[in-house]
Short mmCIF file of C-alpha atoms and ligand atoms in Angstrom, two decimals:
data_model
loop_
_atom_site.label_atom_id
_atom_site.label_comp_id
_atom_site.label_asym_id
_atom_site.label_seq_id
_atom_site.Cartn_x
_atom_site.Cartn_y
_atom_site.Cartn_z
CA UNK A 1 -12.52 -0.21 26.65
CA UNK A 2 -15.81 -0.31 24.06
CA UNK A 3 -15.58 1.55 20.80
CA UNK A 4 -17.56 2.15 18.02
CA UNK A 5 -16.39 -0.29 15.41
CA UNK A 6 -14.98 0.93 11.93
CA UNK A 7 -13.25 0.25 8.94
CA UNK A 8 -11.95 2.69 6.46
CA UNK A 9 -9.61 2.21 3.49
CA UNK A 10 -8.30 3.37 0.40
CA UNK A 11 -10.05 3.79 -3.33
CA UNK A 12 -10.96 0.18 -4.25
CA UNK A 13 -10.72 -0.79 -0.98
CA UNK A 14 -14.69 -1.14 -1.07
CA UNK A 15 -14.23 -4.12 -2.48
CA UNK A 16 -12.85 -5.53 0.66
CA UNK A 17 -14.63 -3.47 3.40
CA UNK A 18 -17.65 -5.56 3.56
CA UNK A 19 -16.08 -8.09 4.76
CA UNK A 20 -13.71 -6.41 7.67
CA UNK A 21 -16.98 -4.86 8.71
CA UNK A 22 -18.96 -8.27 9.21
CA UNK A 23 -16.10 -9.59 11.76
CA UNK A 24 -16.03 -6.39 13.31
CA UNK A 25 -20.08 -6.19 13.21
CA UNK A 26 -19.63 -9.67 15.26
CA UNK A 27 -17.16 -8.58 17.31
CA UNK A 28 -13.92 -9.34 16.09
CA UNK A 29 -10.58 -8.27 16.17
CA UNK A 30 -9.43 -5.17 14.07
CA UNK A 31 -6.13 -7.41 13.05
CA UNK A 32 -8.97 -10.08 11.07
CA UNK A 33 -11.16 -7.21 9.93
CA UNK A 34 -8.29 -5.70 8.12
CA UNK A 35 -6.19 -8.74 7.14
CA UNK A 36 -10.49 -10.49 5.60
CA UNK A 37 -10.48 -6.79 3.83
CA UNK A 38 -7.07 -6.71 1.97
CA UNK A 39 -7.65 -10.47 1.26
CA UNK A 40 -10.76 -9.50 -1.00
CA UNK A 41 -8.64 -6.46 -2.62
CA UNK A 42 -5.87 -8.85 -3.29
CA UNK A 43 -8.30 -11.49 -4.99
CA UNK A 44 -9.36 -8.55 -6.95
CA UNK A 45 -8.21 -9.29 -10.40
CA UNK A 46 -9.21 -6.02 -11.86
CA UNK A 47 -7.05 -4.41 -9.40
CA UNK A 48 -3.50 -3.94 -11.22
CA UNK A 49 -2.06 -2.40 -7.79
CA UNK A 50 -2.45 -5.46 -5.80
CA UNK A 51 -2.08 -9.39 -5.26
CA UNK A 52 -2.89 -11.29 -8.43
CA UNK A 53 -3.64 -9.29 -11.21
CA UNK A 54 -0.69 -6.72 -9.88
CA UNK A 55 1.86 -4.98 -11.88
CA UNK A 56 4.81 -6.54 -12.96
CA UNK A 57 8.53 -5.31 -12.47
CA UNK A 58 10.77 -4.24 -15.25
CA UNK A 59 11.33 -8.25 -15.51
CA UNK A 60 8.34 -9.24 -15.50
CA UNK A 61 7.50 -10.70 -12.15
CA UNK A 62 5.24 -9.50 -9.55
CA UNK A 63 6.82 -8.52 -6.52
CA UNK A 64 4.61 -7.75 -3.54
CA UNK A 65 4.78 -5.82 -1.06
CA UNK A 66 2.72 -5.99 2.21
CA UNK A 67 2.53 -4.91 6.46
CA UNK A 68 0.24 -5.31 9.46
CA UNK A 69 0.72 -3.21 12.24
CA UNK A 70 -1.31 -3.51 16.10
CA UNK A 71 -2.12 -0.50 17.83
CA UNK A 72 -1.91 -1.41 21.76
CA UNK A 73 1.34 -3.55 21.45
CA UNK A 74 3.15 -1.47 17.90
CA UNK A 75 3.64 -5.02 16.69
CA UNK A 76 4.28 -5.03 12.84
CA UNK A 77 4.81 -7.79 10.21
CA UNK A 78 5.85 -7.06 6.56
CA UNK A 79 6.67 -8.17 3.47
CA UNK A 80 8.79 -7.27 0.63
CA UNK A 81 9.45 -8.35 -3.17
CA UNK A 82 7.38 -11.31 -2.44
CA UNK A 83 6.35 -13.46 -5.78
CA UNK A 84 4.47 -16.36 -6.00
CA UNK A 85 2.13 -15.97 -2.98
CA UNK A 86 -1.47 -14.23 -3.64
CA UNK A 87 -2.42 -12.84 -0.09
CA UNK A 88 1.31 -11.14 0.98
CA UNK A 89 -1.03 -9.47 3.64
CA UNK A 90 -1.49 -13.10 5.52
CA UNK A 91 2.17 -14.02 5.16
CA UNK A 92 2.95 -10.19 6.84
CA UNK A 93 0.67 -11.23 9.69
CA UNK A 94 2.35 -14.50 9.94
CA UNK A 95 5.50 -12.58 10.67
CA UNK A 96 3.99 -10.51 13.34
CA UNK A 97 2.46 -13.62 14.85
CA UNK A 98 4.41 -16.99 13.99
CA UNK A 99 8.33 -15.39 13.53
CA UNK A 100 9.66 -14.21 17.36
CA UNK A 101 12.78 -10.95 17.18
CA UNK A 102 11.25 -10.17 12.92
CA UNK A 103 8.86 -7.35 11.22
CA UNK A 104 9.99 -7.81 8.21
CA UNK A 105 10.84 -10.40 5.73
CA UNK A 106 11.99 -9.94 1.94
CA UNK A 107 12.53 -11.84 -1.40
CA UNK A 108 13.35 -15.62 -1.01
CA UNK A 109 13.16 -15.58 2.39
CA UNK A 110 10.02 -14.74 2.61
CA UNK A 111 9.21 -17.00 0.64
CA UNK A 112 10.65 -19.72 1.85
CA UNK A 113 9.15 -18.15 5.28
CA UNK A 114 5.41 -18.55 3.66
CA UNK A 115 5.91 -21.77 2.32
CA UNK A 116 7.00 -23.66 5.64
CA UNK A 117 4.09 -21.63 6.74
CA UNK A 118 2.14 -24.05 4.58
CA UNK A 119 0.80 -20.61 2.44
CA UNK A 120 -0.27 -21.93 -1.25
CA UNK A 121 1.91 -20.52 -4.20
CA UNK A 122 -0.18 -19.18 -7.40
CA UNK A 123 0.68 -17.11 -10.53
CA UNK A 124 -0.24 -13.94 -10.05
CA UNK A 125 0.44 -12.32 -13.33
CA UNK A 126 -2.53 -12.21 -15.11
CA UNK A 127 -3.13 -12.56 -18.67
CA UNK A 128 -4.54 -8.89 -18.88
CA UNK A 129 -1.16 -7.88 -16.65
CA UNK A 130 1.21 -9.80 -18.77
CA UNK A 131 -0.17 -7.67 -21.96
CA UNK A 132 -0.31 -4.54 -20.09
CA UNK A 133 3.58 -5.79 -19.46
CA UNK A 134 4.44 -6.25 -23.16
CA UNK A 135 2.85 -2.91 -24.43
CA UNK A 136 5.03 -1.16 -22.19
CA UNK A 137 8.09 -3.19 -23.40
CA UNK A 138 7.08 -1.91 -26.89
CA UNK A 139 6.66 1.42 -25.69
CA UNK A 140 10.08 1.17 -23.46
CA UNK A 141 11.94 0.09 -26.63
CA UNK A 142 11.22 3.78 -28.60
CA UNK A 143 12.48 5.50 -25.82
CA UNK A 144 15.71 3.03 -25.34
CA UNK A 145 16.82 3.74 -28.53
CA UNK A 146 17.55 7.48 -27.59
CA UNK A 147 20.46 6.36 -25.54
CA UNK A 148 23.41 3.68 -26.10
CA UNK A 149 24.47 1.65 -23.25
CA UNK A 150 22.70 -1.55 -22.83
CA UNK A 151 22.87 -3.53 -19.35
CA UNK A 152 20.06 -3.10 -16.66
CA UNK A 153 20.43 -1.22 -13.58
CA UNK A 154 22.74 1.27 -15.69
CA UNK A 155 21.54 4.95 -16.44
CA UNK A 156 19.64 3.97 -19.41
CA UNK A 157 17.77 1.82 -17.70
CA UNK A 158 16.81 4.31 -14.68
CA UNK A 159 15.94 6.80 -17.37
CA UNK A 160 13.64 4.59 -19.27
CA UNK A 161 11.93 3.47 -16.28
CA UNK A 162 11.31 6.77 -15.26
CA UNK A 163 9.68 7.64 -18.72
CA UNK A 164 7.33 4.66 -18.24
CA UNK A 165 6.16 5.42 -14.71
CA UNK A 166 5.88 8.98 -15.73
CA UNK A 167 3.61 7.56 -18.10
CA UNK A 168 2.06 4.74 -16.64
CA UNK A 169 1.19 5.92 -13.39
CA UNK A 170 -2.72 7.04 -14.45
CA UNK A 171 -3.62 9.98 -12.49
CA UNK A 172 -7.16 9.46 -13.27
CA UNK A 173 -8.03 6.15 -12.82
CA UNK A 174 -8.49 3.94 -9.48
CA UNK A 175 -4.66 3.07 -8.86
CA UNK A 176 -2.15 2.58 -6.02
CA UNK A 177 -1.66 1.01 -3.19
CA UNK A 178 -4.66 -0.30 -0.80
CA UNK A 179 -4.73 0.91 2.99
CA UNK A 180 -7.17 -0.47 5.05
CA UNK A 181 -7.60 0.87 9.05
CA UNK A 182 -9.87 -0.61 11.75
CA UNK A 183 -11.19 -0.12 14.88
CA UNK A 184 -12.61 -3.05 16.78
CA UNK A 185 -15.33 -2.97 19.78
CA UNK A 186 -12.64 -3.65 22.20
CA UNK A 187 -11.28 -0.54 21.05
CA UNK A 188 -7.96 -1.77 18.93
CA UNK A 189 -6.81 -0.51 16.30
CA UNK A 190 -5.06 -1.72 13.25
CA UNK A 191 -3.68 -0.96 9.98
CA UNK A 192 -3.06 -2.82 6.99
CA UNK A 193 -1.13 -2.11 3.58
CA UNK A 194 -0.80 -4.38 0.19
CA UNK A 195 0.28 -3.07 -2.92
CA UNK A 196 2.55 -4.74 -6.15
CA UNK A 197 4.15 -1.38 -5.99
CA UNK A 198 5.06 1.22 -9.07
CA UNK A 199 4.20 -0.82 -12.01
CA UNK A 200 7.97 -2.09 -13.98
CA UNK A 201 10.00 -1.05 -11.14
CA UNK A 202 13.33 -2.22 -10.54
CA UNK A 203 13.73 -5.92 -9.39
CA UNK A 204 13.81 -6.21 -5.45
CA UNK A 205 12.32 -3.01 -4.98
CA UNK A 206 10.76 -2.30 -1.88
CA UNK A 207 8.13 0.46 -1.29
CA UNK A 208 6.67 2.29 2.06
CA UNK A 209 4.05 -0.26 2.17
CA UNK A 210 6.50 -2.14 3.90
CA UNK A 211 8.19 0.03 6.27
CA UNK A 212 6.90 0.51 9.46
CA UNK A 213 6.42 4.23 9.46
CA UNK A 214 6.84 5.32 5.93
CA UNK A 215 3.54 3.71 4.30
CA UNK A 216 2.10 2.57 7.97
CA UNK A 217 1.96 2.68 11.44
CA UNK A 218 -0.39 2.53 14.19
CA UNK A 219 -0.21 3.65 18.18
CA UNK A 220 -3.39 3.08 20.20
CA UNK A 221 -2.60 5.67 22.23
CA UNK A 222 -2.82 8.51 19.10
CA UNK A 223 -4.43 6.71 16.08
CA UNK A 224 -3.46 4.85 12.76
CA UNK A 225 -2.40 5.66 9.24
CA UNK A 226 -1.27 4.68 5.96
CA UNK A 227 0.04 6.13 2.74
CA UNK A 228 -0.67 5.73 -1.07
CA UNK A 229 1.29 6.22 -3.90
CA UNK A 230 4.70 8.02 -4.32
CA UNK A 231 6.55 5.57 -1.52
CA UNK A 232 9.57 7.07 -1.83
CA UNK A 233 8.10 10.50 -0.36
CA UNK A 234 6.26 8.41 2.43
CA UNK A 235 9.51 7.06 2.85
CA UNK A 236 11.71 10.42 3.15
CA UNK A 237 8.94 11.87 5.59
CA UNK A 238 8.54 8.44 7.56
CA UNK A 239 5.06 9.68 6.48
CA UNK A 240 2.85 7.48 8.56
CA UNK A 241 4.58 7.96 11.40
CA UNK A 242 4.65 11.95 10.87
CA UNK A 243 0.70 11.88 10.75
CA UNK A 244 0.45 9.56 13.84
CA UNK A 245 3.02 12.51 15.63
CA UNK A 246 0.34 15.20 14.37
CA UNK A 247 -2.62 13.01 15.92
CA UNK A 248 -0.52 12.89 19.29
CA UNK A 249 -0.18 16.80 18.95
CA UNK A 250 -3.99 17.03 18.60
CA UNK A 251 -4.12 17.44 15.05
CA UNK A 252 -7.41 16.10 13.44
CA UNK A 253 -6.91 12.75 11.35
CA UNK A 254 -7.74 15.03 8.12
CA UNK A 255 -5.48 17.84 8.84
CA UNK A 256 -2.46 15.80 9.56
CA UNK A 257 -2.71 13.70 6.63
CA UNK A 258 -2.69 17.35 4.79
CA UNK A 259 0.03 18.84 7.17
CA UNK A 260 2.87 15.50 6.03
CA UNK A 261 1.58 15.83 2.58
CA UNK A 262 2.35 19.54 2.50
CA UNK A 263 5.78 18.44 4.24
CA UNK A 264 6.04 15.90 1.72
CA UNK A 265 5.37 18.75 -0.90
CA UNK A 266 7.97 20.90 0.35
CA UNK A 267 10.69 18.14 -0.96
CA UNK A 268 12.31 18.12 -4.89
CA UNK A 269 10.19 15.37 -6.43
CA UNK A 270 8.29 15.70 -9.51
CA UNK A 271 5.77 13.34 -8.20
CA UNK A 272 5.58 14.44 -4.97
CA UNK A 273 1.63 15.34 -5.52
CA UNK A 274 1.17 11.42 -5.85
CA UNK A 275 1.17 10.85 -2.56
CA UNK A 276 -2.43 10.10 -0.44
CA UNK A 277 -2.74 9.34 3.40
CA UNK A 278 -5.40 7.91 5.51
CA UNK A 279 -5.44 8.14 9.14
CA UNK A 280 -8.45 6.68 12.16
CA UNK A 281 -7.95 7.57 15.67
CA UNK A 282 -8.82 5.09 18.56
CA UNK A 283 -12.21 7.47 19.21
CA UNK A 284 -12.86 6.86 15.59
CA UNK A 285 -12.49 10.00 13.61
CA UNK A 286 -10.80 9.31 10.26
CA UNK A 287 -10.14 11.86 7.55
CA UNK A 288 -7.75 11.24 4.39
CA UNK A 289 -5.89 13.85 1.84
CA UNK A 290 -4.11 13.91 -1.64
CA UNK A 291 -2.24 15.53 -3.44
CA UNK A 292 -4.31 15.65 -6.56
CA UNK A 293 -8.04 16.74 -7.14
CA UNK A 294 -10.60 13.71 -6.66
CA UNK A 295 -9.17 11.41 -4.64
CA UNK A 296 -11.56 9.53 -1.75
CA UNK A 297 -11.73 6.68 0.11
CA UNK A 298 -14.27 4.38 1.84
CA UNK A 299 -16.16 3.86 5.12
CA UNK A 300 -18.06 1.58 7.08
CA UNK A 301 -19.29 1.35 10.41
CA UNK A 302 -22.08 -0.94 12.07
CA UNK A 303 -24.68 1.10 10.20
CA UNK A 304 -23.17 1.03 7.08
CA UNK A 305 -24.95 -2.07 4.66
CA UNK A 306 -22.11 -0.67 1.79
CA UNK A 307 -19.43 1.24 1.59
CA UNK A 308 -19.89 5.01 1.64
CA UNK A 309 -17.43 7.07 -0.45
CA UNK A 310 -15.64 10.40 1.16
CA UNK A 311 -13.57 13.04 -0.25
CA UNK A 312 -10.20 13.05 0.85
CA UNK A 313 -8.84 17.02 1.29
CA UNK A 314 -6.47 18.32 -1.18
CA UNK A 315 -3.25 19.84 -0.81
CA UNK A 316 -2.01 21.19 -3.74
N1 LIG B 401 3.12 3.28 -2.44
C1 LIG B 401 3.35 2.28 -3.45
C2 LIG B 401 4.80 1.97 -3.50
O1 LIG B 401 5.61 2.87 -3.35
C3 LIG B 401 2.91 2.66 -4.83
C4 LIG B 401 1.50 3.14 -5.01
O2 LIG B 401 0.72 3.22 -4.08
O3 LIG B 401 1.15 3.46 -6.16
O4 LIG B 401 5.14 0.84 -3.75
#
């Protein structure tokens, strides 16, 4: 089978397209094009949603989160709470590839995993991260001292947590996780996901983009997709895996990213309407939606010498 090659992603993923579309542009493999892309986004220091320069958790360390997933076989590599390692989306690849009977690998193991892999460790919390870190300490402290028990993981701490990310989360601004999908001239597909996850969240933490499913999945015979944002909602509505059902039921890749967010919607969460999805089909058709106004995200295909920047549909 010959396709039409293309590579779409998230907002910011632009950063990282370019170079998924020059292995694809040579002929390479979807799996390179995506894992070359989210290596660029990762290196991205001005990215506080991904790889170094990420988000810290409520301790301070930045855990990441990562998954690769293979259309013709369903193969998928992840992993989760990962510190110390700057590309997590290599070391999810290295899963799928290197570790027989495993998808997904978590804290110390995966780190020990990705070091016998011979992966380089590096900090990854930046200067500009660690201060972002400490102002939100400051600001966690005025609302901790509304309540009186002290340890973490107790209701004070959930509560004051929840205040932050209520806060934090900018609704404006380029944030979230990074999806990136590709289609390769031998017609595979491919989908990628890297993110350091809701900024101070609790310690081991593990988000959609690690769940096959929930934040990604991918089926050659239907199409790819990914999810952005609230993970907990991609989780509850395995949402990837809901759009990839829609695709199979002949939905278009716009419409069912809007039909699971409207499902996702339909659920008690007050931040349901953060969650975005992305989905490519093996014919190439690609469409995205949100939940709030302004959201996009990026194309390339052969012809393409930059990124060009679509509206995603909104459900509201
Ligand atoms: N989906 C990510 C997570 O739940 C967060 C985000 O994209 O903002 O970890």
């Amino acid at each position: 089978m010959t396709a039409r090659p293309v590579i779409i992603g998230s907002e910011r993923s632009d950063v990282g397209l370019p170079a998924g579309m020059a292995i694809l542009r040579a002929g390479g493999r979807a799996i390179d094009a995506v894992e070359a892309a989210l290596r660029e986004c990762e290196d991205n220091e001005a990215d506080h949603y991904v790889g170094t320069g990420g988000l810290p958790n409520a301790r301070g360390e930045v855990q990441l989160d990562a998954s690769i997933m293979v259309g013709s076989t369903r193969a998928f590599g992840a992993v989760g709470a990962l510190r110390d390692f700057p590309h997590p989306i290599s070391i999810a690849r290295a899963v799928l590839e290197r570790l027989p009977q495993h998808c997904l690998l978590v804290g110390e193991g995966a780190e020990t995993f990705a070091q016998e892999c011979g992966f380089a460790r590096a900090e990854l919390l930046t200067d500009e991260a660690r201060r972002l870190y400490l102002d939100a300490l400051g600001a966690q402290d005025a609302v901790e001292g509304e309540h009186t028990e002290a340890s973490p993981g107790d209701r004070r701490y959930r509560e004051t947590a929840r205040a932050l990310m209520q806060r934090l989360a900018p609704h404006d601004g380029p944030w979230g996780t990074i999806n990136v999908l590709a289609l390769d001239a031998a017609g595979e597909l491919c989908v990628g996901v890297s993110t350091s996850g809701y900024p101070w969240k609790y310690p081991g933490r593990v988000g959609d983009s690690a769940l096959p499913g929930a934040g990604n999945y991918c089926d050659l015979r239907y199409g790819g997709a990914a999810c952005t944002g609230r993970g907990e909602m991609a989780m509850r509505v395995c949402g990837a895996r809901e759009i990839v059902d829609l695709l199979a039921a002949g939905a278009t890749p716009e419409r069912a990213c809007a039909e699971m967010l409207a499902d996702a919607r339909s659920l008690p969460d007050e931040f349901a309407a953060e969650l975005r999805a992305l989905a490519l089909t093996p014919d190439g058709r690609h469409g995205g939606a949100a939940g709030k106004e302004g959201s996009v995200y990026a194309l390339m295909t052969v012809g393409h010498s930059a990124p060009e920047i679509r509206p995603r549909r909104l459900v509201s």
